[in-house]
Amino acid sequence: MTTAREKMQQLSDRILAKKAQASAIGAVYRFILDGEGGGTWVVNLKDDVGVKEGDGEAPCTIRMTGQDAVDLFDGRANGQALFFSQRLKVEGDIALALKLQALTDILK
């Protein structure tokens, strides 16, 4: 089974391969993923496009379990459903969280 760490590496690879599409989102996210293979990553889709492991500044922070993140990025979970079931928590700019669908589309 894919871990959150492996999924974030895949996300990084795809973002770099689709830099123009990623930068069109124009947002910076911090993902704090709990559980096995979890950690903290900053996903910059604005000026320094890429994914960096570790903490950093971001106007929107997404908190969830690593498994929920894998399911979200693989298309097995819906971000809104995770949010309304309180399994995905948003801190900061909620409008940026609404752009997460565009991020998951990059993984397809």
Short mmCIF file of C-alpha atoms in Angstrom, two decimals:
data_model
loop_
_atom_site.label_atom_id
_atom_site.label_comp_id
_atom_site.label_asym_id
_atom_site.label_seq_id
_atom_site.Cartn_x
_atom_site.Cartn_y
_atom_site.Cartn_z
CA MET A 1 0.00 0.00 0.00
CA THR A 2 1.25 3.49 -0.87
CA THR A 3 2.25 5.67 2.08
CA ALA A 4 1.60 9.38 2.37
CA ARG A 5 5.33 10.03 1.96
CA GLU A 6 5.38 8.08 -1.33
CA LYS A 7 2.22 9.86 -2.52
CA MET A 8 3.75 13.28 -1.78
CA GLN A 9 6.83 12.27 -3.81
CA GLN A 10 4.54 11.26 -6.69
CA LEU A 11 2.76 14.60 -6.33
CA SER A 12 6.11 16.40 -6.47
CA ASP A 13 7.12 14.53 -9.64
CA ARG A 14 3.80 15.28 -11.36
CA ILE A 15 3.82 18.95 -10.34
CA LEU A 16 7.30 19.37 -11.80
CA ALA A 17 6.20 17.59 -14.99
CA LYS A 18 3.11 19.84 -15.26
CA LYS A 19 4.59 23.07 -13.93
CA ALA A 20 2.44 25.41 -16.05
CA GLN A 21 -0.79 23.65 -15.05
CA ALA A 22 0.30 23.61 -11.39
CA SER A 23 1.29 27.28 -11.27
CA ALA A 24 -2.11 28.21 -12.73
CA ILE A 25 -3.62 27.17 -9.38
CA GLY A 26 -1.64 29.99 -7.77
CA ALA A 27 -1.70 28.77 -4.17
CA VAL A 28 0.64 27.55 -1.44
CA TYR A 29 -0.49 24.76 0.88
CA ARG A 30 0.99 23.15 3.97
CA PHE A 31 -0.08 19.53 4.39
CA ILE A 32 0.21 18.07 7.87
CA LEU A 33 -0.42 14.34 7.55
CA ASP A 34 -0.69 12.16 10.63
CA GLY A 35 -0.03 8.44 10.93
CA GLU A 36 2.22 6.01 9.13
CA GLY A 37 4.33 7.65 6.42
CA GLY A 38 3.02 11.04 7.46
CA GLY A 39 4.82 14.32 7.96
CA THR A 40 4.63 17.94 6.88
CA TRP A 41 5.03 19.23 3.33
CA VAL A 42 4.70 22.62 1.67
CA VAL A 43 3.18 22.44 -1.80
CA ASN A 44 3.95 25.65 -3.69
CA LEU A 45 1.84 26.14 -6.79
CA LYS A 46 2.54 29.83 -7.05
CA ASP A 47 6.06 31.20 -7.40
CA ASP A 48 8.58 28.46 -6.48
CA VAL A 49 6.57 25.55 -7.88
CA GLY A 50 7.28 22.26 -6.17
CA VAL A 51 6.86 20.17 -3.03
CA LYS A 52 9.23 20.49 -0.08
CA GLU A 53 9.19 18.27 2.96
CA GLY A 54 9.22 20.14 6.25
CA ASP A 55 7.38 23.04 7.77
CA GLY A 56 7.02 26.41 6.12
CA GLU A 57 4.73 29.36 5.59
CA ALA A 58 1.48 28.83 3.71
CA PRO A 59 -1.81 30.73 3.75
CA CYS A 60 -3.72 27.42 3.80
CA THR A 61 -2.94 24.41 5.98
CA ILE A 62 -4.59 21.06 5.39
CA ARG A 63 -4.58 18.49 8.22
CA MET A 64 -5.63 14.88 7.76
CA THR A 65 -4.33 11.37 8.15
CA GLY A 66 -1.78 10.09 5.71
CA GLN A 67 -4.19 7.40 4.54
CA ASP A 68 -6.93 9.96 3.85
CA ALA A 69 -4.41 11.98 1.82
CA VAL A 70 -3.47 8.92 -0.24
CA ASP A 71 -7.17 8.18 -0.83
CA LEU A 72 -7.84 11.82 -1.78
CA PHE A 73 -4.95 12.00 -4.26
CA ASP A 74 -5.83 8.58 -5.72
CA GLY A 75 -9.44 9.68 -6.27
CA ARG A 76 -10.90 7.19 -3.77
CA ALA A 77 -11.98 9.97 -1.39
CA ASN A 78 -13.73 13.29 -1.96
CA GLY A 79 -12.26 16.39 -0.32
CA GLN A 80 -15.65 17.85 0.56
CA ALA A 81 -16.80 14.58 2.11
CA LEU A 82 -13.58 14.40 4.16
CA PHE A 83 -14.08 18.01 5.26
CA PHE A 84 -17.71 17.60 6.28
CA SER A 85 -16.91 14.40 8.17
CA GLN A 86 -14.16 16.39 9.97
CA ARG A 87 -11.43 14.09 8.64
CA LEU A 88 -9.89 16.98 6.67
CA LYS A 89 -9.32 20.19 8.57
CA VAL A 90 -8.50 23.55 7.00
CA GLU A 91 -6.62 26.33 8.73
CA GLY A 92 -6.28 29.71 7.07
CA ASP A 93 -7.69 30.64 3.67
CA ILE A 94 -10.68 28.37 3.04
CA ALA A 95 -10.98 29.67 -0.55
CA LEU A 96 -7.61 28.09 -1.35
CA ALA A 97 -8.82 24.78 0.06
CA LEU A 98 -11.60 24.85 -2.53
CA LYS A 99 -8.91 24.75 -5.23
CA LEU A 100 -7.68 21.36 -4.02
CA GLN A 101 -9.68 19.60 -6.74
CA ALA A 102 -7.39 21.20 -9.32
CA LEU A 103 -4.41 19.77 -7.41
CA THR A 104 -5.87 16.26 -7.43
CA ASP A 105 -6.52 16.63 -11.18
CA ILE A 106 -2.76 17.06 -11.73
CA LEU A 107 -2.24 13.55 -10.36
CA LYS A 108 -4.46 11.95 -12.98
#
